[in-house]
Coordinates of C-alpha atoms and ligand atoms in Angstrom, one line a residue:
M29 CA -4.3 -19.0 -9.2
P30 CA -7.9 -18.9 -7.9
L31 CA -8.5 -15.4 -7.6
R32 CA -8.4 -13.5 -10.4
P33 CA -7.5 -9.6 -11.1
L34 CA -9.6 -7.3 -13.8
P35 CA -9.1 -5.9 -16.5
L36 CA -8.4 -3.7 -16.3
G37 CA -11.3 -0.3 -16.8
S38 CA -13.4 -3.1 -16.0
T39 CA -14.1 -1.6 -12.4
K40 CA -14.1 2.4 -12.0
L41 CA -15.4 4.0 -8.7
S42 CA -17.9 6.5 -9.0
G43 CA -18.2 7.7 -5.8
G44 CA -17.9 8.0 -2.1
F45 CA -14.4 7.7 0.1
W46 CA -12.7 6.3 -2.2
L47 CA -13.3 8.2 -5.0
D48 CA -12.6 12.0 -3.2
R49 CA -9.2 10.9 -2.7
Q50 CA -8.5 10.1 -6.0
R51 CA -9.8 13.1 -7.1
T52 CA -7.9 15.0 -5.0
N53 CA -4.5 12.8 -5.6
R54 CA -5.0 14.3 -9.0
D55 CA -6.2 17.5 -8.7
T56 CA -3.7 18.1 -6.5
T57 CA -1.4 15.5 -5.0
I58 CA 0.3 14.8 -8.7
P59 CA -0.2 17.5 -10.1
A60 CA 1.9 19.6 -7.2
A61 CA 4.9 16.4 -7.5
A62 CA 5.6 17.6 -10.7
E63 CA 6.5 20.8 -9.3
R64 CA 8.7 19.1 -6.8
L65 CA 10.3 16.7 -9.1
E66 CA 11.4 19.4 -11.0
E67 CA 12.4 21.9 -7.8
V68 CA 14.5 19.5 -6.0
G69 CA 16.4 18.6 -9.5
T70 CA 15.2 14.7 -9.6
L71 CA 13.7 15.2 -13.1
R72 CA 17.0 18.1 -14.0
N73 CA 19.6 14.4 -13.1
F74 CA 17.4 12.7 -16.1
R75 CA 18.5 15.4 -18.5
A76 CA 21.9 15.6 -16.8
A77 CA 22.4 12.1 -17.5
A78 CA 21.2 12.7 -21.1
G79 CA 23.8 15.2 -21.5
Q80 CA 21.2 18.3 -22.3
E81 CA 22.3 19.6 -19.4
A82 CA 25.2 20.4 -17.3
A83 CA 24.8 19.1 -14.0
G84 CA 25.5 17.0 -10.6
F85 CA 23.6 14.5 -8.8
A86 CA 21.0 16.0 -6.6
G87 CA 19.4 14.7 -3.9
K88 CA 19.2 11.2 -2.2
L89 CA 20.8 8.3 -4.4
F90 CA 17.5 6.3 -5.2
A91 CA 16.3 9.8 -6.5
D92 CA 15.0 8.3 -9.9
T93 CA 12.5 6.5 -8.7
D94 CA 10.5 9.7 -7.1
V95 CA 10.0 9.5 -11.3
Y96 CA 8.8 6.7 -11.5
K97 CA 6.5 6.4 -8.9
W98 CA 4.7 9.9 -10.2
L99 CA 5.1 8.9 -13.7
E100 CA 3.3 5.3 -12.3
A101 CA 0.6 7.2 -10.9
V102 CA -0.3 9.4 -14.1
A103 CA -0.7 6.6 -16.1
W104 CA -2.9 5.0 -14.0
E105 CA -4.2 8.3 -13.9
Q106 CA -5.2 8.0 -17.7
A107 CA -6.2 4.7 -17.4
R108 CA -9.5 6.5 -15.7
E109 CA -9.9 9.3 -17.0
P110 CA -7.7 11.3 -19.9
S111 CA -6.5 15.2 -19.5
A112 CA -3.7 17.1 -21.4
D113 CA -2.0 17.6 -18.6
L114 CA -1.1 14.0 -17.7
A115 CA -0.2 13.5 -21.4
G116 CA 1.8 16.4 -21.0
W117 CA 3.7 14.6 -18.2
Q118 CA 3.5 11.7 -19.1
S119 CA 5.7 12.7 -23.0
G120 CA 7.8 14.5 -21.3
A121 CA 9.2 12.7 -18.1
S122 CA 9.3 8.9 -19.9
A123 CA 11.4 10.5 -22.9
L124 CA 13.6 11.9 -20.6
V125 CA 13.5 8.4 -19.0
A126 CA 14.7 7.6 -22.8
A127 CA 17.4 10.2 -23.6
A128 CA 19.0 9.3 -20.1
Q129 CA 19.5 5.2 -20.9
E130 CA 23.1 4.0 -22.2
P131 CA 22.9 2.0 -25.1
D132 CA 23.4 -1.3 -23.2
G133 CA 19.8 -0.4 -21.7
Y134 CA 21.1 0.6 -18.3
L135 CA 20.0 3.1 -16.7
N136 CA 20.5 5.2 -13.1
T137 CA 21.0 9.1 -12.8
H138 CA 23.2 8.7 -9.5
T139 CA 25.6 6.6 -11.4
R140 CA 26.4 8.6 -14.7
L141 CA 26.7 11.3 -12.5
A142 CA 27.6 10.8 -9.1
L143 CA 30.2 7.9 -10.0
G144 CA 31.7 8.7 -13.3
G145 CA 28.9 5.2 -14.9
Q146 CA 30.9 2.5 -12.4
R147 CA 28.3 0.3 -11.9
Y148 CA 27.5 -2.3 -9.5
G149 CA 29.9 -1.6 -6.9
D150 CA 28.2 -1.7 -3.9
L151 CA 24.6 -4.0 -4.3
E152 CA 23.9 -3.3 -0.3
K153 CA 23.5 0.4 -1.2
G154 CA 23.3 1.3 -4.5
H155 CA 19.9 0.9 -5.2
E156 CA 20.5 0.1 -8.8
L157 CA 18.0 -2.9 -9.1
Y158 CA 15.7 -1.1 -6.5
C159 CA 15.6 2.2 -9.7
A160 CA 14.9 -0.7 -12.0
G161 CA 12.5 -2.1 -10.3
H162 CA 10.1 1.2 -10.2
L163 CA 11.1 1.3 -13.1
L164 CA 10.3 -1.5 -14.9
Q165 CA 6.9 -1.3 -12.8
A166 CA 6.3 2.5 -14.2
A167 CA 6.7 0.8 -18.0
V168 CA 4.2 -1.8 -17.0
A169 CA 1.6 0.7 -16.3
Q170 CA 2.5 3.0 -18.8
V171 CA 1.5 0.1 -21.1
R172 CA -1.6 -1.1 -20.2
A173 CA -2.8 1.6 -18.7
T174 CA -2.2 4.1 -22.6
G175 CA -0.8 1.8 -24.6
D176 CA 2.5 3.9 -24.4
R177 CA 5.2 2.1 -24.7
T178 CA 7.8 4.4 -24.7
L179 CA 9.0 3.2 -21.2
L180 CA 8.1 -0.1 -21.4
D181 CA 11.0 -0.4 -24.6
V182 CA 13.2 1.2 -22.0
A183 CA 12.7 -1.4 -19.4
C184 CA 13.0 -4.9 -21.7
R185 CA 16.4 -3.5 -22.6
F186 CA 17.2 -2.6 -19.4
A187 CA 15.5 -6.2 -17.9
D188 CA 18.1 -8.0 -20.6
H189 CA 20.6 -6.4 -19.1
L190 CA 19.9 -7.8 -15.7
C191 CA 19.9 -11.2 -17.6
K192 CA 22.8 -11.1 -19.6
T193 CA 24.4 -9.4 -16.2
F194 CA 23.8 -11.2 -13.2
G195 CA 22.5 -14.7 -12.6
P196 CA 24.8 -18.0 -11.9
G197 CA 28.1 -18.1 -13.6
R198 CA 27.3 -14.5 -14.2
L199 CA 27.5 -11.9 -11.0
E200 CA 26.1 -13.5 -8.1
G201 CA 24.4 -11.0 -6.5
V202 CA 21.3 -9.4 -5.3
D203 CA 20.5 -5.4 -4.5
G204 CA 20.4 -4.5 -1.0
H205 CA 16.9 -3.5 -1.2
P206 CA 14.7 -5.8 -2.9
L207 CA 11.8 -4.7 -5.6
I208 CA 13.4 -6.2 -8.9
E209 CA 11.7 -9.0 -8.0
M210 CA 8.4 -7.9 -8.9
A211 CA 9.0 -5.7 -11.1
L212 CA 10.2 -9.2 -13.3
V213 CA 7.7 -10.8 -12.8
D214 CA 5.1 -7.6 -13.5
L215 CA 7.9 -7.3 -17.1
Y216 CA 7.2 -11.0 -16.8
R217 CA 4.0 -10.9 -17.8
E218 CA 3.2 -8.1 -19.6
T219 CA 5.9 -9.5 -22.5
G220 CA 6.3 -13.0 -21.5
T221 CA 9.9 -13.2 -22.0
A222 CA 10.4 -16.4 -19.3
A223 CA 13.9 -14.8 -19.3
Y224 CA 12.6 -11.9 -16.8
L225 CA 10.5 -14.7 -14.7
E226 CA 14.1 -16.9 -14.3
L227 CA 15.7 -13.5 -12.6
A228 CA 13.0 -13.2 -10.4
S229 CA 13.1 -17.0 -9.2
Y230 CA 17.2 -16.0 -9.3
F231 CA 16.9 -12.7 -7.0
V232 CA 14.5 -14.2 -4.5
E233 CA 16.3 -18.0 -4.1
A234 CA 20.2 -16.2 -3.7
R235 CA 19.1 -13.7 -0.6
G236 CA 19.5 -15.3 2.3
H237 CA 22.9 -17.0 1.3
G238 CA 24.9 -13.8 2.5
L239 CA 26.2 -12.1 0.3
L240 CA 26.0 -9.1 0.9
T241 CA 27.5 -6.9 3.6
P242 CA 25.6 -5.4 6.4
P243 CA 26.4 -1.7 6.4
G244 CA 27.2 0.0 10.3
H245 CA 25.8 -2.3 12.9
H246 CA 22.6 -3.7 10.6
G247 CA 22.4 -7.4 10.9
P248 CA 22.0 -9.7 7.4
A249 CA 18.7 -9.5 8.1
Y250 CA 18.7 -5.7 7.8
F251 CA 18.3 -7.0 4.2
Q252 CA 16.6 -9.6 4.2
D253 CA 20.3 -11.8 4.0
H254 CA 19.3 -14.3 6.8
L255 CA 18.1 -16.8 5.5
P256 CA 16.8 -17.9 2.5
V257 CA 13.0 -16.8 1.3
R258 CA 11.7 -20.1 2.1
Q259 CA 13.0 -20.8 5.8
V260 CA 12.0 -17.6 7.3
R261 CA 8.4 -18.1 9.2
T262 CA 8.6 -14.7 11.2
I263 CA 9.0 -11.3 9.2
A264 CA 13.2 -9.1 9.7
G265 CA 14.4 -6.4 9.0
H266 CA 13.9 -2.9 7.1
A267 CA 10.6 -3.5 6.8
V268 CA 9.6 -1.6 3.0
R269 CA 12.8 -4.0 2.0
A270 CA 11.5 -7.7 3.3
L271 CA 8.0 -6.3 2.4
Y272 CA 8.3 -5.7 -1.5
L273 CA 10.5 -9.2 -1.4
A274 CA 7.4 -11.0 -0.3
A275 CA 5.5 -9.8 -2.6
G276 CA 7.6 -10.3 -5.2
A277 CA 8.3 -13.8 -3.9
T278 CA 4.7 -14.6 -3.1
D279 CA 5.2 -13.5 -7.8
V280 CA 7.5 -16.2 -8.2
A281 CA 5.4 -18.7 -6.4
V282 CA 2.3 -18.1 -8.3
E283 CA 4.6 -18.5 -11.4
T284 CA 6.8 -21.0 -10.5
S285 CA 3.7 -23.5 -8.9
D286 CA 6.1 -23.2 -6.0
A287 CA 3.8 -24.4 -3.2
E288 CA 6.5 -24.7 -0.6
L289 CA 7.3 -21.6 -1.4
L290 CA 3.8 -19.7 -0.9
E291 CA 3.2 -21.9 2.3
A292 CA 6.1 -20.1 3.6
L293 CA 5.0 -16.8 2.8
Q294 CA 1.4 -17.5 3.7
T295 CA 3.7 -18.7 7.6
T296 CA 5.0 -15.4 7.5
W297 CA 1.9 -12.8 6.8
Q298 CA 0.2 -14.7 9.9
T299 CA 3.1 -14.7 12.0
M300 CA 3.0 -10.2 11.3
V301 CA -0.5 -10.5 11.3
E302 CA -1.1 -12.0 14.9
S303 CA 2.3 -9.8 16.3
Q304 CA 4.2 -7.5 14.3
M305 CA 1.2 -5.5 13.4
Y306 CA 0.5 -3.0 13.9
L307 CA -4.1 -1.9 14.5
T308 CA -3.6 0.6 11.7
G309 CA -2.3 -2.2 9.2
G310 CA 0.8 -0.5 9.7
V311 CA 4.5 -2.1 10.2
G312 CA 7.5 -1.6 11.2
S313 CA 7.8 -0.4 15.1
R314 CA 12.3 0.9 14.7
W315 CA 13.1 3.7 14.1
Y316 CA 16.9 1.9 13.7
G317 CA 16.8 -0.1 10.0
E318 CA 13.3 1.3 9.7
A319 CA 12.8 -1.8 10.8
F320 CA 9.9 -5.1 12.0
G321 CA 10.4 -5.9 15.8
D322 CA 10.3 -9.1 17.6
P323 CA 6.7 -10.5 17.6
F324 CA 4.8 -7.9 20.3
E325 CA 7.1 -5.6 20.1
L326 CA 4.9 -2.7 19.2
P327 CA 5.0 0.3 20.8
P328 CA 2.4 3.0 20.0
D329 CA 4.6 6.3 19.9
A330 CA 8.2 5.0 18.8
A331 CA 6.0 3.6 15.8
Y332 CA 7.8 3.6 12.3
C333 CA 4.7 2.5 10.2
E334 CA 6.6 4.3 7.4
T335 CA 3.7 4.8 4.9
C336 CA 5.8 3.0 2.3
A337 CA 5.7 -0.5 4.4
A338 CA 2.1 -0.1 4.5
I339 CA 1.8 0.4 1.0
A340 CA 4.0 -2.6 0.5
G341 CA 1.8 -4.7 2.8
V342 CA -1.8 -3.9 0.6
Q343 CA 1.2 -4.9 -2.6
W344 CA 1.7 -8.6 -0.6
S345 CA -1.3 -9.1 0.7
W346 CA -3.0 -8.4 -3.2
R347 CA -0.6 -11.2 -4.1
L348 CA -1.8 -13.6 -1.0
L349 CA -5.2 -12.7 -1.4
L350 CA -5.5 -14.3 -5.7
A351 CA -2.7 -17.1 -4.4
T352 CA -5.6 -18.5 -1.8
G353 CA -8.8 -16.3 -2.8
E354 CA -8.8 -16.3 1.2
S355 CA -10.0 -13.5 2.4
K356 CA -8.1 -12.8 5.0
Y357 CA -6.3 -10.9 2.8
A358 CA -8.6 -8.5 1.6
D359 CA -9.6 -7.8 5.2
L360 CA -5.9 -6.2 5.7
I361 CA -5.4 -4.5 2.5
E362 CA -9.0 -3.2 3.8
R363 CA -7.4 -2.0 7.1
T364 CA -4.3 -0.8 5.7
L365 CA -5.7 1.3 3.1
Y366 CA -8.2 2.9 5.9
N367 CA -5.1 3.2 8.2
A368 CA -2.1 3.6 7.8
V369 CA -1.9 4.2 3.8
I370 CA -4.0 6.9 3.9
S371 CA -2.6 8.7 7.0
G372 CA 0.4 9.6 4.9
V373 CA -1.2 12.0 3.0
S374 CA -3.6 14.9 4.5
L375 CA -7.4 15.7 3.8
T376 CA -6.0 18.6 1.0
G377 CA -3.2 15.9 -0.7
D378 CA 0.2 18.0 -0.6
R379 CA 1.2 17.5 2.7
F380 CA 2.3 13.7 3.9
F381 CA 4.1 11.8 6.4
Y382 CA 6.1 9.2 6.6
V383 CA 6.2 7.9 9.6
N384 CA 2.3 6.7 11.2
T385 CA 3.2 6.9 14.7
L386 CA 0.5 5.7 16.8
K387 CA 0.5 8.5 20.0
V388 CA 2.7 11.4 20.3
R389 CA 3.0 12.4 23.7
A390 CA 2.5 16.2 25.3
D391 CA 5.4 18.6 24.5
A392 CA 7.1 16.0 22.1
F393 CA 10.1 17.0 20.2
A394 CA 10.2 16.9 16.0
D395 CA 14.1 16.0 16.2
D396 CA 13.8 14.3 12.4
Q397 CA 11.8 15.2 9.0
R398 CA 10.1 12.1 9.2
S399 CA 8.3 12.1 12.3
A400 CA 4.7 13.2 12.7
V401 CA 5.8 15.5 15.8
G402 CA 6.3 18.3 13.0
G403 CA 3.2 17.1 11.2
R404 CA 3.2 16.4 7.6
Q405 CA 6.0 17.8 4.9
P406 CA 5.3 19.3 1.1
W407 CA 8.1 16.5 0.3
F408 CA 11.4 14.5 2.5
G409 CA 14.9 14.4 1.7
T410 CA 14.0 10.4 1.1
A411 CA 10.5 11.0 -0.4
C412 CA 9.6 7.6 -1.4
C413 CA 6.7 8.1 0.3
P414 CA 4.8 10.9 -1.7
P415 CA 5.1 9.5 -5.5
N416 CA 4.2 5.9 -3.3
V417 CA 1.0 7.4 -2.2
M418 CA 0.1 8.4 -5.5
R419 CA 0.2 6.0 -7.4
T420 CA -1.2 3.6 -4.6
L421 CA -4.7 5.7 -5.2
S422 CA -4.5 5.8 -8.8
S423 CA -4.1 2.2 -9.2
L424 CA -7.1 1.9 -6.1
D425 CA -9.7 0.6 -8.8
Q426 CA -7.7 -2.1 -9.6
L427 CA -8.5 -3.9 -6.1
V428 CA -11.9 -3.1 -5.9
A429 CA -13.0 -7.0 -7.3
T430 CA -11.8 -10.1 -8.6
S431 CA -13.4 -12.9 -10.5
D432 CA -12.5 -16.9 -10.6
D433 CA -14.2 -19.1 -12.9
D434 CA -17.9 -19.3 -10.9
G435 CA -18.0 -15.9 -10.7
V436 CA -17.0 -12.2 -9.2
Q437 CA -15.9 -11.5 -5.8
V438 CA -16.1 -7.9 -4.4
Q439 CA -13.0 -7.7 -1.9
L440 CA -13.5 -3.3 -1.3
Y441 CA -16.7 -1.7 -0.6
A442 CA -17.2 1.7 -2.7
P443 CA -19.0 3.0 -5.1
A444 CA -18.4 2.0 -8.7
S445 CA -19.2 -0.3 -11.4
V446 CA -17.8 -3.4 -12.2
A447 CA -17.9 -6.3 -15.7
A448 CA -15.7 -8.9 -15.6
D449 CA -15.8 -11.5 -17.9
I450 CA -16.4 -15.4 -16.7
P451 CA -17.2 -18.7 -17.9
V452 CA -20.9 -18.6 -18.5
G453 CA -20.6 -15.0 -20.6
H454 CA -20.5 -11.0 -19.0
V455 CA -21.8 -9.9 -15.5
G456 CA -22.0 -6.6 -14.5
F457 CA -23.0 -4.6 -12.2
E458 CA -23.4 -1.8 -9.8
V459 CA -22.5 -1.4 -5.9
A460 CA -24.0 1.5 -4.6
T461 CA -23.3 2.8 -0.4
E462 CA -21.7 5.4 1.9
Y463 CA -19.1 2.8 3.5
P464 CA -17.4 3.2 5.6
W465 CA -19.8 5.5 7.3
H466 CA -23.1 3.4 7.1
G467 CA -22.5 -0.5 6.8
T468 CA -24.8 -0.7 3.7
V469 CA -23.3 -1.9 0.5
R470 CA -25.8 -2.1 -2.2
V471 CA -24.9 -4.3 -5.9
R472 CA -27.8 -4.4 -8.5
I473 CA -27.1 -7.2 -11.3
T474 CA -26.8 -4.4 -14.5
S475 CA -26.0 -7.4 -17.3
A476 CA -25.9 -11.2 -16.7
P477 CA -26.2 -14.6 -18.5
D478 CA -28.4 -17.7 -18.5
E479 CA -25.9 -19.2 -16.6
P480 CA -25.8 -19.6 -12.3
W481 CA -22.9 -18.1 -10.8
T482 CA -21.7 -16.6 -7.8
L483 CA -21.1 -13.3 -6.7
G484 CA -18.9 -13.4 -3.7
L485 CA -19.0 -10.3 -1.0
R486 CA -16.4 -10.7 1.7
I487 CA -17.6 -10.3 5.1
P488 CA -14.7 -8.4 7.1
A489 CA -13.6 -10.2 9.9
W490 CA -14.2 -7.4 12.1
A491 CA -17.9 -7.6 11.2
D492 CA -20.0 -10.2 14.2
S493 CA -22.5 -10.0 11.6
H494 CA -24.3 -9.6 9.0
R495 CA -27.6 -10.4 6.6
V496 CA -27.4 -10.4 3.0
T497 CA -31.2 -10.1 0.8
I498 CA -31.7 -11.0 -2.8
N499 CA -34.6 -8.5 -4.4
G500 CA -35.6 -8.8 -0.7
F501 CA -35.7 -12.4 0.4
E502 CA -32.3 -14.9 2.0
G503 CA -30.8 -17.0 -0.6
P504 CA -28.1 -17.9 -2.2
L505 CA -25.7 -16.2 -3.5
R506 CA -25.0 -18.4 -6.9
R507 CA -27.9 -18.8 -8.7
V508 CA -29.1 -17.2 -12.5
W509 CA -28.8 -13.1 -12.1
S510 CA -31.5 -11.2 -14.2
V511 CA -30.8 -7.3 -14.8
G512 CA -32.5 -5.7 -12.2
D513 CA -31.8 -8.2 -9.4
E514 CA -30.5 -5.9 -5.7
V515 CA -28.2 -7.5 -3.5
V516 CA -28.5 -5.5 0.0
L517 CA -25.1 -6.5 2.6
E518 CA -26.1 -4.8 5.8
L519 CA -22.1 -4.6 8.3
P520 CA -23.0 -3.9 11.6
V521 CA -19.9 -0.8 11.5
A522 CA -21.2 1.1 14.5
A523 CA -18.4 1.4 16.8
R524 CA -16.8 -0.7 19.2
R525 CA -14.0 -1.5 21.8
T526 CA -11.1 -3.1 20.9
R527 CA -7.8 -4.3 22.9
P528 CA -4.7 -5.5 22.5
D529 CA -2.9 -8.5 23.2
E530 CA -1.4 -8.9 26.6
R531 CA 2.2 -9.6 25.5
I532 CA 2.4 -6.0 23.8
D533 CA 3.5 -4.3 27.0
S534 CA 3.2 -0.5 26.0
V535 CA -0.5 -0.5 25.4
R536 CA -1.4 -3.1 28.1
G537 CA -4.6 -2.0 29.8
C538 CA -5.7 -0.1 26.8
V539 CA -8.7 0.5 24.8
A540 CA -8.9 1.9 21.5
I541 CA -12.3 2.9 19.4
E542 CA -13.0 1.1 15.9
R543 CA -16.1 1.2 13.4
G544 CA -16.2 -0.8 10.6
P545 CA -12.2 -0.8 8.9
L546 CA -11.5 2.4 10.2
V547 CA -9.6 2.8 13.7
Y548 CA -9.9 5.8 15.4
C549 CA -7.8 7.8 18.2
F550 CA -7.9 10.9 19.9
E551 CA -5.9 14.5 19.8
Q552 CA -5.7 17.2 22.3
Q553 CA -7.9 19.6 20.8
D554 CA -10.5 17.3 20.7
A555 CA -10.0 16.6 25.2
D556 CA -11.2 18.8 27.8
V557 CA -8.6 16.5 29.8
V558 CA -4.6 16.1 29.4
L559 CA -4.6 13.2 26.6
D560 CA -1.7 11.8 28.5
S561 CA -3.7 10.6 30.8
A562 CA -6.8 10.1 30.3
V563 CA -8.8 6.9 31.2
V564 CA -12.1 6.2 29.6
A565 CA -14.5 4.7 31.2
A566 CA -17.9 2.1 30.3
G567 CA -20.6 3.2 29.1
E568 CA -21.8 3.9 25.9
L569 CA -20.2 4.5 22.9
I570 CA -22.3 7.9 21.1
E571 CA -21.5 8.3 17.2
R572 CA -21.9 11.9 15.6
E573 CA -22.6 12.2 11.8
Q574 CA -19.9 15.6 11.3
P575 CA -20.2 17.0 7.4
E576 CA -18.6 20.0 8.4
L577 CA -15.6 18.0 10.1
L578 CA -12.0 16.8 8.5
G579 CA -14.5 16.2 5.3
G580 CA -17.1 14.6 7.0
V581 CA -16.8 12.1 9.8
T582 CA -18.5 10.4 12.2
T583 CA -16.5 10.1 15.4
V584 CA -17.0 8.8 18.5
E585 CA -18.2 9.9 22.3
V586 CA -16.5 8.1 24.5
P587 CA -17.3 8.4 28.7
G588 CA -14.3 8.8 30.5
R589 CA -13.1 9.1 33.8
D590 CA -14.1 12.9 33.9
G591 CA -15.7 13.6 31.3
P592 CA -16.7 12.2 28.2
L593 CA -13.6 12.5 24.6
T594 CA -14.0 12.5 20.8
A595 CA -12.4 9.8 18.6
I596 CA -11.8 10.8 15.5
P597 CA -10.6 8.5 12.5
Y598 CA -7.5 8.2 12.5
Y599 CA -6.6 9.2 9.3
A600 CA -7.5 12.2 9.8
W601 CA -5.5 13.2 12.5
A602 CA -2.9 16.4 12.0
N603 CA -5.1 17.7 9.7
R604 CA -6.6 20.8 12.2
T605 CA -3.6 21.0 14.4
V606 CA -0.6 19.0 15.7
G607 CA -0.1 17.7 19.1
T608 CA -0.7 15.2 21.2
M609 CA -3.0 12.3 19.9
T610 CA -3.4 8.5 20.6
V611 CA -4.5 5.6 19.5
W612 CA -4.7 3.5 22.8
I613 CA -5.9 5.3 26.3
R614 CA -5.8 3.8 29.5
E615 CA -10.0 2.4 30.3
I616 CA -10.4 2.3 33.8
A617 CA -10.3 -1.7 34.8
Ligands
FUB720 O1 15.9 2.7 1.0 C1 14.7 3.7 -0.7 C2 14.0 4.1 0.6 O2 14.1 4.5 1.7 C3 13.2 3.1 1.3 O3 12.4 2.2 0.9 C4 12.4 3.5 3.0 O4 11.9 2.7 3.9 C5 13.7 4.7 2.9 O5 14.9 4.3 3.0
ZN721 ZN1 8.5 5.9 2.4

């Protein structure tokens, strides 16, 4: 792999935008989830499956995953900073999960409580391996973050059972909802057990051969069973499924040195970015099937952009970044995190968007709990998104930097301390910045060997210029560094206008405002004219730092035909009132 992730704990966010969000996640979101998981019966399902309480199954058939994703967040949080609450949640819920496991390693509370223990009867819709996948991921997080092997033992027993059950000459099938592929590779990396990688590889290769019967009116693309993964060039079907599969297939390609598969995945990623992705990094333009649309089918008002799909996109891009070293993947991680992911949770941390639309019309009608028109919700009947946000924020430090044999690369700009062991020795540095509000990034070397190494600084594709100085002078970033050396990167975060591809008919003739990595939007409450018919004009974009607004943002005033309009960062919309909102706005030609 060209790039490697840094070991857990070697990168620590120390302030700024993302640490604020991590604090809210830790102090509000994760504790609130502990209450919700009890209130709605998700934890009780485990007690009932373990025979500790008499109760029927509550929730959706994949509800176990809500506990697993939350446990994953709890684990990553403890790596950031242990606490008695976190430790208590971890030991309590992990013991419950272990108690619910069956003697042969199988574990699924829905199967036990609602199906009388009947397994694998509905691979299309049953989500049994999807649930297993989230358990495996939580287990890997737990042992890495805390050293606690409770879930890892459960996960390995379950994975061993899966290896005995699935594969050529055994049960030949795949799960309707991918995820197990990525999770098995994670478990393989943690344990070194080759059978887990082999099973992941089997699941990737078996897909696309019509093993599944599509549900309802859907076709096989709904769960990516229309084409073998290595033949896909345009991503299709249910967005979360498609992206988890792509991430897992990338893991398999890397671990098996399968260049053909990796190339197919890179091409598919490129097609997605060029033609199937919203400006926010959100994906999924169809409510029907929660699915990708055709190329350039990107209606802003009907956007689905599920929070989980954005998170899955980050996971896939991270894997491709490591596999190729190409910074366009980190660019998309940044775009998606700042926009499509973080819009999924309120500034207060206790309300969530499932759907991250790019436009809400006046008098829009919320006929679905998932609709953004109703504002962020405290929880959902299908509660996949909230705990997915939690684990993403808790593990964000891990995306800040990477390393290779030549040095360390800063991938996300945030106040942080970074340390890494590279072949020439131990390196360390501190990053200070007010990114994304200001474009100055200072890196101060705190530890350096006597040999040359390269400090890599990603230049985002949105930056049309940049300047780097070392101790005040321009020069190469490969050198023998000394403790105290200071590198200053200047990125032009000034507000800019972005125009859509002509082929996206629903926003043709419109413009969007971006500033650094942030996409902006207009809310009716900031406008004196009716937003649905507002038109913006040429002229200066006026930026205003507003420390008291929405947790501290920079707004952008845009000249309009009928007076100026104020734009706020998209992630912050619907945090005051919920009303008309738009990212794209008509522009006078
Ligand atoms: O099917 C499990 C989860 O529920 C999916 O990932 C989401 O899209 C939602 O449909
Ligand atoms: Zn979701």
